[in-house]
mmCIF file with all atom_site columns, C-alpha atoms in Angstrom:
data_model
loop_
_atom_site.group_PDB
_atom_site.id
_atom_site.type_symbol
_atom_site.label_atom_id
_atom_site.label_alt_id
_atom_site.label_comp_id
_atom_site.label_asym_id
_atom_site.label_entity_id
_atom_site.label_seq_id
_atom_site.pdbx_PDB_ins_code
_atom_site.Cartn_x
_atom_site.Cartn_y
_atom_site.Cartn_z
_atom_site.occupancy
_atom_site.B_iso_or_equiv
_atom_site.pdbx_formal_charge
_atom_site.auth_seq_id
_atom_site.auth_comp_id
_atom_site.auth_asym_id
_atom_site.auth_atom_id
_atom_site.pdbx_PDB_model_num
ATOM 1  C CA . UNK E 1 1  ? 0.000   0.000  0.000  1.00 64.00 ? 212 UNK E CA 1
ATOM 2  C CA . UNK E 1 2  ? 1.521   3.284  -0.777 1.00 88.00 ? 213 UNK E CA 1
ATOM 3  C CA . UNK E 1 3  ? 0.283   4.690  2.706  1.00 91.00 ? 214 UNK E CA 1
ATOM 4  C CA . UNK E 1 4  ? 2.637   4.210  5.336  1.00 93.00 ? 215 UNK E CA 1
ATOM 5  C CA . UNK E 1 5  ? 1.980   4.200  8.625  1.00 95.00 ? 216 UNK E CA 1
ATOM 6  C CA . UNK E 1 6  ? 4.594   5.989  11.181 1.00 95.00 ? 217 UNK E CA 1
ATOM 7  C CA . UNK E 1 7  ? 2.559   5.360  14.823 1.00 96.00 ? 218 UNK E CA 1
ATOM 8  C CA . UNK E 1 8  ? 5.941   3.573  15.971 1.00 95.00 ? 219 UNK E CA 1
ATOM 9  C CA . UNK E 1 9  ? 8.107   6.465  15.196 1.00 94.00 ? 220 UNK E CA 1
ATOM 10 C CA . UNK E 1 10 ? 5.721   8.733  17.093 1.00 96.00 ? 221 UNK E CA 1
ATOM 11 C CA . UNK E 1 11 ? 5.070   6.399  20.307 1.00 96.00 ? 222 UNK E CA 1
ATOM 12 C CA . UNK E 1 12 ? 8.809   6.190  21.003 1.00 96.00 ? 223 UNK E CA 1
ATOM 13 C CA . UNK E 1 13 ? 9.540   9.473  20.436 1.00 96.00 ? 224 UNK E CA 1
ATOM 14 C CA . UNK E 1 14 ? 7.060   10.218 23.517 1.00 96.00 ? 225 UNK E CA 1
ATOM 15 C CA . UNK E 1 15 ? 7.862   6.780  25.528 1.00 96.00 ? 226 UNK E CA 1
ATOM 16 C CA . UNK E 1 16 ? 4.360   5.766  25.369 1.00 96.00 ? 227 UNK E CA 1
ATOM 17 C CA . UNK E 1 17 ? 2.725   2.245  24.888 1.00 95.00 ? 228 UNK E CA 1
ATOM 18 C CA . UNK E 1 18 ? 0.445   0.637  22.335 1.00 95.00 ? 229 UNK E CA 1
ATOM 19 C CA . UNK E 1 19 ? -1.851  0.233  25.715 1.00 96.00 ? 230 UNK E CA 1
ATOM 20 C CA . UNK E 1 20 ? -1.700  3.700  26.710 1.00 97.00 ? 231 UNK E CA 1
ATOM 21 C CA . UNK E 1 21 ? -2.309  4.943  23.317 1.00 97.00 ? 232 UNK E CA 1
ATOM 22 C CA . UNK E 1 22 ? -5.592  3.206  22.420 1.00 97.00 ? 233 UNK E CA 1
ATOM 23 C CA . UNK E 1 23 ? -6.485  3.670  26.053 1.00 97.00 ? 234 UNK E CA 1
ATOM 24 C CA . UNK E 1 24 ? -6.074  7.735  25.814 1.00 97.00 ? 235 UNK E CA 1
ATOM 25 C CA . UNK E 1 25 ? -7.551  7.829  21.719 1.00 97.00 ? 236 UNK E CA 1
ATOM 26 C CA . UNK E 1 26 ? -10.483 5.720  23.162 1.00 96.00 ? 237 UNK E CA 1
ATOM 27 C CA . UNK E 1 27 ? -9.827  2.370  20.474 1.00 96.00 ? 238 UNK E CA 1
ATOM 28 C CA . UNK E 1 28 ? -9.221  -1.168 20.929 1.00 96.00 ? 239 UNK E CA 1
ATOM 29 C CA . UNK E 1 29 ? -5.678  -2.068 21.284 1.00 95.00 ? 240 UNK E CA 1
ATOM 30 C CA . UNK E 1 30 ? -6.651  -4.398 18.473 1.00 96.00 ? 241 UNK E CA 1
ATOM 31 C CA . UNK E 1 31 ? -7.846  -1.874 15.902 1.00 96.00 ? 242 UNK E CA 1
ATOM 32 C CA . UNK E 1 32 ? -4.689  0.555  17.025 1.00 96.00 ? 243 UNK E CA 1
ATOM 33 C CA . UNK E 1 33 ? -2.564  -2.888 15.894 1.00 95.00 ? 244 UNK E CA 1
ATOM 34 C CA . UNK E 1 34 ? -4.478  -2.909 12.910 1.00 96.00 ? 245 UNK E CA 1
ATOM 35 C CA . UNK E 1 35 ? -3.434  0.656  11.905 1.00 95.00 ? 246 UNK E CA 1
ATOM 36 C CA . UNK E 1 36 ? -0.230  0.762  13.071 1.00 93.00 ? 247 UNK E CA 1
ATOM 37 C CA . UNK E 1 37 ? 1.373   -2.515 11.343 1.00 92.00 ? 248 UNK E CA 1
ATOM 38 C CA . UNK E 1 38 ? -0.696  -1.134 7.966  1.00 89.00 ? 249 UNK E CA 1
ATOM 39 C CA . UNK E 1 39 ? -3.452  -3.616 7.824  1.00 93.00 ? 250 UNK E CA 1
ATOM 40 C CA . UNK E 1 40 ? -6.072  -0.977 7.918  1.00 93.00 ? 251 UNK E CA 1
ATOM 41 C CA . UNK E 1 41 ? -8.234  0.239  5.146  1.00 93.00 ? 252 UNK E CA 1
ATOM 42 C CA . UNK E 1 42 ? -9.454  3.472  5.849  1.00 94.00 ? 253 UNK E CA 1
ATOM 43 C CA . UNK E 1 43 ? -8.889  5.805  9.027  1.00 95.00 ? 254 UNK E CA 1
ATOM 44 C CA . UNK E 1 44 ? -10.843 8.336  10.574 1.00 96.00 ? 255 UNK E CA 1
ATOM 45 C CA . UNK E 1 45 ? -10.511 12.001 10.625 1.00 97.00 ? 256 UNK E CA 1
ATOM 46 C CA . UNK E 1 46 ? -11.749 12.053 14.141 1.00 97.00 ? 257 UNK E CA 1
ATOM 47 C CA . UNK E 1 47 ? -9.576  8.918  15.551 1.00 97.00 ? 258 UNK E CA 1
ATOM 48 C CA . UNK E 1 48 ? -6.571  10.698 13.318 1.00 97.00 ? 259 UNK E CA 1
ATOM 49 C CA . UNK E 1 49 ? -7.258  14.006 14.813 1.00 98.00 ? 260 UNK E CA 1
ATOM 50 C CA . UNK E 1 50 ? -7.511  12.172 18.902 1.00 98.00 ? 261 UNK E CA 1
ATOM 51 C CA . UNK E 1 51 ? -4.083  10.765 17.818 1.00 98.00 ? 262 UNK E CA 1
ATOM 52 C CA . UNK E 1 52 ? -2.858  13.838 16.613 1.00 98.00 ? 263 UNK E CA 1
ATOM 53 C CA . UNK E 1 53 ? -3.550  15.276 19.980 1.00 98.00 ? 264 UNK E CA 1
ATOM 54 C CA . UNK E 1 54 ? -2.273  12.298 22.711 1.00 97.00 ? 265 UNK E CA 1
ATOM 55 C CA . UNK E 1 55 ? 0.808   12.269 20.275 1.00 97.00 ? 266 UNK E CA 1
ATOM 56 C CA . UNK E 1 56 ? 0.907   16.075 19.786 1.00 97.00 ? 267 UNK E CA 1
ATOM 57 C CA . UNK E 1 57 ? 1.760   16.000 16.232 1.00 97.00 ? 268 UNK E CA 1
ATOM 58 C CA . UNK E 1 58 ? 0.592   16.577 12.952 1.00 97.00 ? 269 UNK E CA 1
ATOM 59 C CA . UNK E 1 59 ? -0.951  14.208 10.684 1.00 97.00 ? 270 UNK E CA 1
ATOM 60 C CA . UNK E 1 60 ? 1.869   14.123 8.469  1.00 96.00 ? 271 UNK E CA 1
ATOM 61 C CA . UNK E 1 61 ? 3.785   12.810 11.320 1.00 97.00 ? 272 UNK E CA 1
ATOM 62 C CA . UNK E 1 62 ? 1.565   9.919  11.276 1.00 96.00 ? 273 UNK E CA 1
ATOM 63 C CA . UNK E 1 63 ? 1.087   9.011  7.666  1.00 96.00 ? 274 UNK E CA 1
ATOM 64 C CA . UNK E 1 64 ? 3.182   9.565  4.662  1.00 94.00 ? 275 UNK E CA 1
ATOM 65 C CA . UNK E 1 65 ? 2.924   8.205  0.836  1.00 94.00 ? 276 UNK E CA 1
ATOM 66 C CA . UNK E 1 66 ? 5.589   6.007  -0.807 1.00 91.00 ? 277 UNK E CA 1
ATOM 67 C CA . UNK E 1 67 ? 6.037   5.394  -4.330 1.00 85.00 ? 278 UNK E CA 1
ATOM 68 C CA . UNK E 1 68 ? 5.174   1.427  -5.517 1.00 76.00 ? 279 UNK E CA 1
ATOM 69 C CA . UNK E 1 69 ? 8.638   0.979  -5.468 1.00 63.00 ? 280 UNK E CA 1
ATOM 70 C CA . UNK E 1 70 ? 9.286   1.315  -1.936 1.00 55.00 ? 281 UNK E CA 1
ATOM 71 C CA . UNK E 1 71 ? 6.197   -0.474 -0.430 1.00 50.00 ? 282 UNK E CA 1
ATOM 72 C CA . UNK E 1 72 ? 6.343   -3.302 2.291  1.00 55.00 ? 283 UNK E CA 1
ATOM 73 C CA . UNK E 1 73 ? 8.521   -5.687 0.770  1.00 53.00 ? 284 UNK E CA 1
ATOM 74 C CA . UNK E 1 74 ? 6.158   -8.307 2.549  1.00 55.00 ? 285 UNK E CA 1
ATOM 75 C CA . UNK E 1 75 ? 2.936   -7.167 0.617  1.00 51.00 ? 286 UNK E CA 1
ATOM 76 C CA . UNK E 1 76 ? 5.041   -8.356 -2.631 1.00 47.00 ? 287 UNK E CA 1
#
């Protein structure tokens, strides 16, 4: 998928958990898994913008778009 998916980058950077994350956005740990490791489909504005403001960052910060030729080399 040309959508990447930076969660990880964002949760270290502020030394938080998965957990704590999903517990503080209000979403299942589960769906949070789902969108971080790129497995989701579609995202909404309103869980984006509750991530935006636990992790205090921008949306951009969050997702970015790759060319085909740099996507998951799993998803091959």
């Amino acid at each position: 998928m040309p959508i990447a998916v930076d969660i990880d980058v964002m949760l270290a950077k502020r030394k938080m958990s998965v957990g704590e994350l999903a517990d503080r956005v209000g979403i299942t740990p589960a769906n949070l898994a789902v969108l971080k490791n790129g497995r989701a489909k579609a995202v909404r504005f309103s869980t984006l913008a509750a991530l935006c403001e636990v992790l205090e960052c921008q949306p951009g910060d969050l997702l970015r778009w790759e060319t085909d030729g740099a996507a998951d080399p799993t998803m091959l």
